[in-house]
Structures are given as structure tokens and as C-alpha cells.
Amino acid sequence: MTDTVFSKKYNFPFPVEQFTFSCVVLGNQRKMMKKLLLIPLLFITLLAFAQEKYTLSGYVRDVATGEDLVGASVLVQMPGGQGTTTNAYGFYSLQLPAGQYQLAFTYLGYQSETEAVNLDQDIRLNVDLKEETLQLEEVVVTAREDDENVRSTEMGTVGLAMDNVRKLPALMGEVDVLKTIQLLPGVLSAGEGTSGFYVRGGGPDQNLVLLDEAVVYNSGHLLGFFSVFNADAIKNTTLIKGGMPARYGGRLSSVVDIQMKEGNNHYYSVEGGVGAIASRLAVQGPIVRNKSSFMLSARRTYALDLAQPFLEGTSFEGTNYYFYDLNAKLNYRFSDQDRLYLSTYFGRDVLKFRGNQRDFYFDLPYGNATATLRWNHLFSSKLFLNVSAIYNDYDFSFDGGQGEFRIGLFSGVRDWNGKVDFDWFPGGGHEVKFGANYTYHQLTPNVATATDGEQVFSNDFEPTYAHESAVYLLDDFSIGPRLSLNTGLRLSAFSQIGPYVSGVDSTVYAKGEPVKTYVRLEPRLSFTWTLSPSSSIKGGVTLANQYLHLVSNSTSTLPADVWVPSSEVVKPQGGIQYALGYFRNFADNMLEGSVEAYYKDLRNQVDYRENYVDNVANDLESEFVFGRGRAYGAELFLQKRKGQLTGWVGYTLSRTERIFPDINGGQVFPAVYDRRHDLSVVANYQLNRKWELSGAFVFGSGNAYTPVQSLYFIDRFPVTQYGPRNSARLPDYHRLDLSATFTPKPDSEKRFTSSWAFSIYNVYSRQNPFFIYYDLQSDPAAGSAQATAYKVSLFPVIPSVTWNFSWKGRKE
């Protein structure tokens, strides 16, 4: 379905210490910086006027729900050779010479639409695609053109459709997009069953996780075993692990960009599920049909709620744990030129422990809250604008005690963020994006208070404040039929501000007074050289900087971990990544294969000093040490996209190392998440219209850890001597998961449908070690001591069953 509107035609990273930068660059070098930024702008402007063409533009939407389809393909078939994809709001734009064209519009799981266009003036062509019915002989599992992985300039970029994520086996039946990401090459799990992940040798804090543009600082529930993202509320997920485009910044390793559903603007619908540990419900529908809609989604666990009767009369009576997520989104379409979005998320973990025998208790609530207000405006068929106002908050608190003693702890991060982003289609095959953003950070360290009777203790820590800003420009274009380029430049700045008392020279800074300012220039470049219609070579170089740091003693991010800003003491992390790959499609684009190699150099890495002991009374900056890191490896990926059997095989061979002058005697040591081999095999088989089978096998080299080397006595006190940092390995990790989905009445036209998802996690009950602890036994009189290592495993074989359902109202 289409609607058409006609209109008339009318040394690294690069520190610049002499600059002071808040939202603009000041100083004697202002003219030089202006010239630097004007060069690419003038170049693109000249290209825009080099050849006059007509513009074909519009939106691609779902005919049933009215939602925009992100990443839908628009391909010129006759005459062929040119194409594009829709942006994050379903908009596309093509500049073509006058003539007659045949265009194909395609998207994952939808029937393709072909349109004939006589282009003799600018045309607005909106296309609605219809979801296709199940065809066993042709099940397509990617939302793009068949050869896009060969032609596009994107490296290490993967789009995940939620329909495919739901098919995979899940721990305790809880579908988790972050655990699906861990099955891709170059992405390592942080540990058994956790949703934390590492990308190409980067730390857990070096991943930029976005939910409708809002940063999510802690993406895990239950100490990381489940992610905060409810699958019923998610529309699209994109992982970028290779050449990070210039519009993204603030992290070194990867971007996980998650978009929430907009809401059905044609009819009301309800979907949800009842599982072993949690239930969920999502409702969406129109507010004003074809103009505005809403989406509400909720999820809550209840395993320990059901166990409460069994805890009565025990020493743990009153102990409970649960988490919940709430998602909401509203949007209003004033016209094709203007649209408004408001999306929010609120999630909490609540742990209450009661040890009645010893009168000991604690409460541990923590979680995220985000809100995003966005306005889209279409100035013309060539210029698209998005303005965003974003708020996000993460807080952790602890309140516990015994008898008259009580202790409280609080930490958190709060951001206010404004963004302006433009998509410009000047012609000549150029797709230009440029914009600016600004964030005001408030970071609260471990603020601790304690009382013991009438005595009160406090560490008197105060929040720290900072400005972070950036401007960027990128252009995706082709030079001839073989070479495609994506060039970008990002200028970022970070300034810590008062009130603050310097830990270096005790200088007192007033509120809003700059303490320390950093400015960094971040060029980005990626290219594709097409060897044939089915093969290409891709490469890229990415420079990035990170101004906020999360330093953890654990292998994954934990709720109590504290974010700290760059300051006089803590320098911004810097990273440069080189990547080169060969991409090839086989069997009429049914099979996709790729081999990528990368090298990453990391500067100003942050870690705790040796023999660090967690003490909330100490200033964290005094406990940090700084060094360098490097990571390099090769990734192999083979994916089958069509047919009854689909899936992929991914393998990574890698090495991740750190060099700190104050750790390990200044010698190179492996990072805790260094993993030589990592293998994932994922398969999905459509047995018939009622049954669908899935499986996933994973294998990984054991994580590194620091072993106990010896025990000895000094003045009759035992002393533990540790070996070199991360010089021992846990046993290799491997696991097989299986699932089956049964749909009793697989009729897509029915208003009410349901299915049963049966899942088995860790089928052969492999006892994979989660961590190792030492039991220290000593006899001072005899002068003997012994350390015995014990491996702790968490999850044996775990079966689960989930009932999923959906109801659709009538379309009017």
C-alpha cells in the first residue's frame, strides 16, 4: 500500500590541552578549528550541487500497526544498482535522474512491495508492508537486502530481530537480547548465565548501552543474570562492535542500540507470558487512530513470593527478592513532516534479607529510570531532523544493621542530555549525518553513614559534576562502482566542575567552576571494496575516547560498582581499533560468510592497585592505578539465512592483555576476560506449522584468575602470597541449550493465539565453574598452613516452560 505526494522542485588519542571547550572551542586556535570543521562541510556542499537530480523519499511502515520499519531496504531494480535503507524513524531518500524506475521495498518477515515510479519531479512515496504468513520453504531471518553484508560499509554491525531472539533457548524461560548478543563472534559472556558482556577485549564499562537514546548504566537484574530489557517492549536491537560511526561516542568498545516499540495506531492488542519465575504483559493501541498510539509493558518476578509460606518459622522469615520493569511509550504524528515521541523506563531490584536468629537485616534496592522526549521534523525530502531531550538515573542503596548498629550506603549516576541530529541526502549517493549533543553529569560516590547507639559516622563524600559535549559529521558515499566509504569526524570535550576540593593541591573550586577540561578529536573511517557481486573486502579505523569509568573487582558489573568521571587524577580512556575483513555470500545469498581481523590499542586504562581492600572511607581515586591494554584477534562467521533450517556458527580467536607499571611488576598480564577460543553454534528448525526447534552450543576457554601461590607465617600470623596477576585459568566452559515452541493453532488471522515454549538450559548439566575460592587452614603452633581451592558452579540442567499469548483487536 502506498500514498504519494508531489511537490514543485526547488601520538593518539589527540589531546588538545591548550583548548578549553564547553559547547564551543575557545582560545587562539579558534580560527584553525573552524577551518578544520569547514573543510568537510564545503566538500559535501560542492558535491550536492554537482548534479541536479530528483528526489524520491518517504516512510516505510507496517500496514497492520502503522509502526515505522527501521532498516527496511529500498532497492532500485530497473535500472538497478542503487539503494538505501530507512533510518531510525522509517524515513528514506534517494536522488535519481529523471526517468522510469522499478523499486523494491523489503523488510524482515514482510511481503516485499514493488512500485513503478515515473520520476519527473520530487515525489513523496510512503509504503506500507504486510507481514507475510509462514512459508516453510522460505524463512528469511534478516531484515535487509540479500547482499547488504557485502555492499554496505558497516563492519561488525549486527541487527537482531526480536522474533528471532524469542526462538532461542533461554535461562529459566526469560528471553534476553543481551544473552543473544553473547552468541556472536567477538562478544564474550561475563560469566555463567549472566547478561554482562565484553567486546573485542574491552571492559564491561566500555559498552554503550542505549534504550531509546538514553544511556543504561546498569543493564542487569539479579546481579547480572537477567537483563533489564523486556522482550515484549523491544522493537529493534543493533550491535556495533567494529567501526563505530561518528554519531556515537563516550565508549571505546561497542554500541548496543535498543529501540522500544512505538505502539499500534490501528487497533488494540495485548501480549504476554507466564513463566516459571516471572510473568509479563504488554498493551498497545491507538489514542487517535492513524495519528497517535501508546505502548505499556510490565514484567515482574515472583519465585520467592511463592516461597514465603515455606519461610515462615525459619530464620529467614521475611526474606524476599524480586525485580520488575515498566516500559511506556507515546507518539503523535502531526503530519509526515512532524512527529513527537515520549518513552520511559523504570526498573528495580528489591532484595530484603532477614536473619532473625542474629537480629541481622539488610535492604538492597537498586535500578534505572530513563525518559526520552523526541521531535522529528522533515524540512524537505533531503533534510531530516531529530531533537531529543533525555533523562536517565541509576541509583544503588544499601540499608542494614544488627542490634543498635546500622549502616547506609548510596551511590548513583544522573544525566540530563540534549541532542540534535540531522540526516541530509544531498545527492550524488551521499548520505550525510551531523549533529551535536550535550550532557550534564551528576555522579554520586559511595556516600556512607553509620550509627551505633548515639554515635554517628559519615565519610562526607559529595557528588561530582561534569559537562560532556560533542559535535560530529559523517558521510556514507561511493566512489565508482567498487569503492564505498564512510568517513566521520567527532570532536568531544569533557569538563569536571565544582563544587570540588582538589585531591592534588587542596584547591577549592566553587559551584560550576571548571576543574579540569579535556578535548579530543576522533576521526573515523571505514571502506568497502567490492570484488564481485558476492564478495568484498572491508576495513576501518576508529578512534574513541571515554570520560566516565567503572572500575570493578568482579568479572562483571555489579550493582555496587561506582562510576567515576575523568578528573585531575583520572585521565580519559582512549582507544584506536584497526579492522580488516573479507565478506562472501554463497548459494544465491543463502549463506553469508565473513572473516574479520582486528587490533585494538587502549590507553589510560584504570584498575585497582594491588592489595586493594574495599573501604568506603577512602577516596576511590587514591586506590586507582593506570596503564595500557591491547587486544587482537580474528573472527569467523557463517550464517544460513533461508529455508527451514537457519542459524549461524561463530568462532573467535583472540588475546587481551594489560600493562600496568604498578601491577604485576610492570609485566604484561592477561585481562580477566582474556579468552583464547570462543565458539557458538546456533540453529533453528521449522519442523512444521506447529513446532519450531532451536538449539545453541557454546564453548570458551576458561577465564583467567590470580592463584594463591603460598602461605607463610609472620609473627605467628598467616600471610597469603598470590602468584602473578591472572596467571591461572578456570577449566574450559561449554554448554548445550535446547528449546521447542509449540503453537496449537498457528493461524495468523485469528484474534487470539498462544504458544508454549519449552526450554532446557545446560542439557548435559556441565558443572562450569563460576568462580574459585580458597579455604585457608593454618596451625600456628605447628607452623603449617594449607590453601585448598574449591570451584563453585551455579547452574545444573534447568528445564522451564513458558506460556505466551497475544490478542488483536479489530482494525477499523
mmCIF file of N, CA, C and O in Angstrom, residues 10 39 50 69 74 142 217 231 248 283-284 336 411 440 455 488 515 530 746 795:
data_model
loop_
_atom_site.group_PDB
_atom_site.id
_atom_site.type_symbol
_atom_site.label_atom_id
_atom_site.label_comp_id
_atom_site.label_asym_id
_atom_site.label_seq_id
_atom_site.Cartn_x
_atom_site.Cartn_y
_atom_site.Cartn_z
ATOM 1 N N TYR A 10 12.602 22.835 -5.943
ATOM 2 C CA TYR A 10 13.379 23.994 -5.582
ATOM 3 C C TYR A 10 14.865 23.502 -5.132
ATOM 4 O O TYR A 10 15.221 22.611 -5.028
ATOM 5 N N ILE A 39 36.131 22.334 6.252
ATOM 6 C CA ILE A 39 36.619 21.622 5.063
ATOM 7 C C ILE A 39 35.663 20.541 4.605
ATOM 8 O O ILE A 39 35.244 20.533 3.447
ATOM 9 N N ALA A 50 26.748 19.376 -7.628
ATOM 10 C CA ALA A 50 27.470 18.929 -8.810
ATOM 11 C C ALA A 50 26.529 18.405 -9.887
ATOM 12 O O ALA A 50 26.816 18.518 -11.067
ATOM 13 N N LEU A 69 9.223 1.097 10.036
ATOM 14 C CA LEU A 69 10.123 -0.041 9.901
ATOM 15 C C LEU A 69 11.556 0.478 9.740
ATOM 16 O O LEU A 69 11.887 1.113 8.737
ATOM 17 N N VAL A 74 15.336 -0.277 0.421
ATOM 18 C CA VAL A 74 14.728 0.331 -0.762
ATOM 19 C C VAL A 74 15.732 0.161 -1.890
ATOM 20 O O VAL A 74 16.810 0.754 -1.868
ATOM 21 N N THR A 142 16.825 -12.204 8.283
ATOM 22 C CA THR A 142 17.495 -10.912 8.437
ATOM 23 C C THR A 142 16.706 -9.831 7.737
ATOM 24 O O THR A 142 16.095 -10.059 6.699
ATOM 25 N N TYR A 217 23.063 2.586 32.597
ATOM 26 C CA TYR A 217 24.343 2.402 33.274
ATOM 27 C C TYR A 217 24.486 1.022 33.903
ATOM 28 O O TYR A 217 25.599 0.530 34.080
ATOM 29 N N ALA A 231 11.546 -8.260 26.439
ATOM 30 C CA ALA A 231 11.435 -8.527 25.005
ATOM 31 C C ALA A 231 10.116 -8.021 24.426
ATOM 32 O O ALA A 231 10.066 -7.633 23.245
ATOM 33 N N TYR A 248 28.132 8.180 17.397
ATOM 34 C CA TYR A 248 28.221 7.560 18.719
ATOM 35 C C TYR A 248 29.553 7.921 19.362
ATOM 36 O O TYR A 248 30.585 8.006 18.698
ATOM 37 N N VAL A 283 0.489 -3.980 26.506
ATOM 38 C CA VAL A 283 -0.741 -3.489 25.885
ATOM 39 C C VAL A 283 -0.374 -2.326 24.977
ATOM 40 O O VAL A 283 0.421 -1.457 25.355
ATOM 41 N N GLN A 284 -0.942 -2.305 23.774
ATOM 42 C CA GLN A 284 -0.706 -1.187 22.868
ATOM 43 C C GLN A 284 -1.942 -0.927 22.028
ATOM 44 O O GLN A 284 -2.791 -1.804 21.873
ATOM 45 N N ASP A 336 3.390 14.089 7.982
ATOM 46 C CA ASP A 336 4.627 13.446 7.569
ATOM 47 C C ASP A 336 5.840 14.302 7.902
ATOM 48 O O ASP A 336 6.974 13.803 7.922
ATOM 49 N N SER A 411 24.952 5.260 46.127
ATOM 50 C CA SER A 411 25.746 5.737 45.002
ATOM 51 C C SER A 411 24.837 5.807 43.785
ATOM 52 O O SER A 411 23.768 5.186 43.761
ATOM 53 N N TYR A 440 24.876 16.801 31.036
ATOM 54 C CA TYR A 440 25.279 17.262 32.358
ATOM 55 C C TYR A 440 25.239 16.054 33.291
ATOM 56 O O TYR A 440 24.199 15.430 33.491
ATOM 57 N N GLN A 455 26.279 7.285 68.592
ATOM 58 C CA GLN A 455 27.402 7.696 67.759
ATOM 59 C C GLN A 455 27.010 7.642 66.283
ATOM 60 O O GLN A 455 26.341 6.711 65.843
ATOM 61 N N GLY A 488 34.065 9.968 8.971
ATOM 62 C CA GLY A 488 33.435 10.726 10.040
ATOM 63 C C GLY A 488 34.457 11.421 10.909
ATOM 64 O O GLY A 488 35.628 11.033 10.984
ATOM 65 N N VAL A 515 37.229 22.461 36.778
ATOM 66 C CA VAL A 515 38.349 21.856 37.498
ATOM 67 C C VAL A 515 39.400 21.352 36.516
ATOM 68 O O VAL A 515 40.583 21.653 36.625
ATOM 69 N N THR A 530 34.402 -3.665 -3.395
ATOM 70 C CA THR A 530 33.632 -4.772 -3.945
ATOM 71 C C THR A 530 34.466 -5.542 -4.960
ATOM 72 O O THR A 530 34.922 -4.989 -5.965
ATOM 73 N N PRO A 746 -1.754 -22.321 14.658
ATOM 74 C CA PRO A 746 -0.885 -21.316 14.021
ATOM 75 C C PRO A 746 -1.580 -20.579 12.881
ATOM 76 O O PRO A 746 -1.168 -20.647 11.734
ATOM 77 N N PHE A 795 24.720 -23.291 37.873
ATOM 78 C CA PHE A 795 23.537 -23.798 37.195
ATOM 79 C C PHE A 795 23.750 -25.207 36.656
ATOM 80 O O PHE A 795 24.552 -25.407 35.742
#
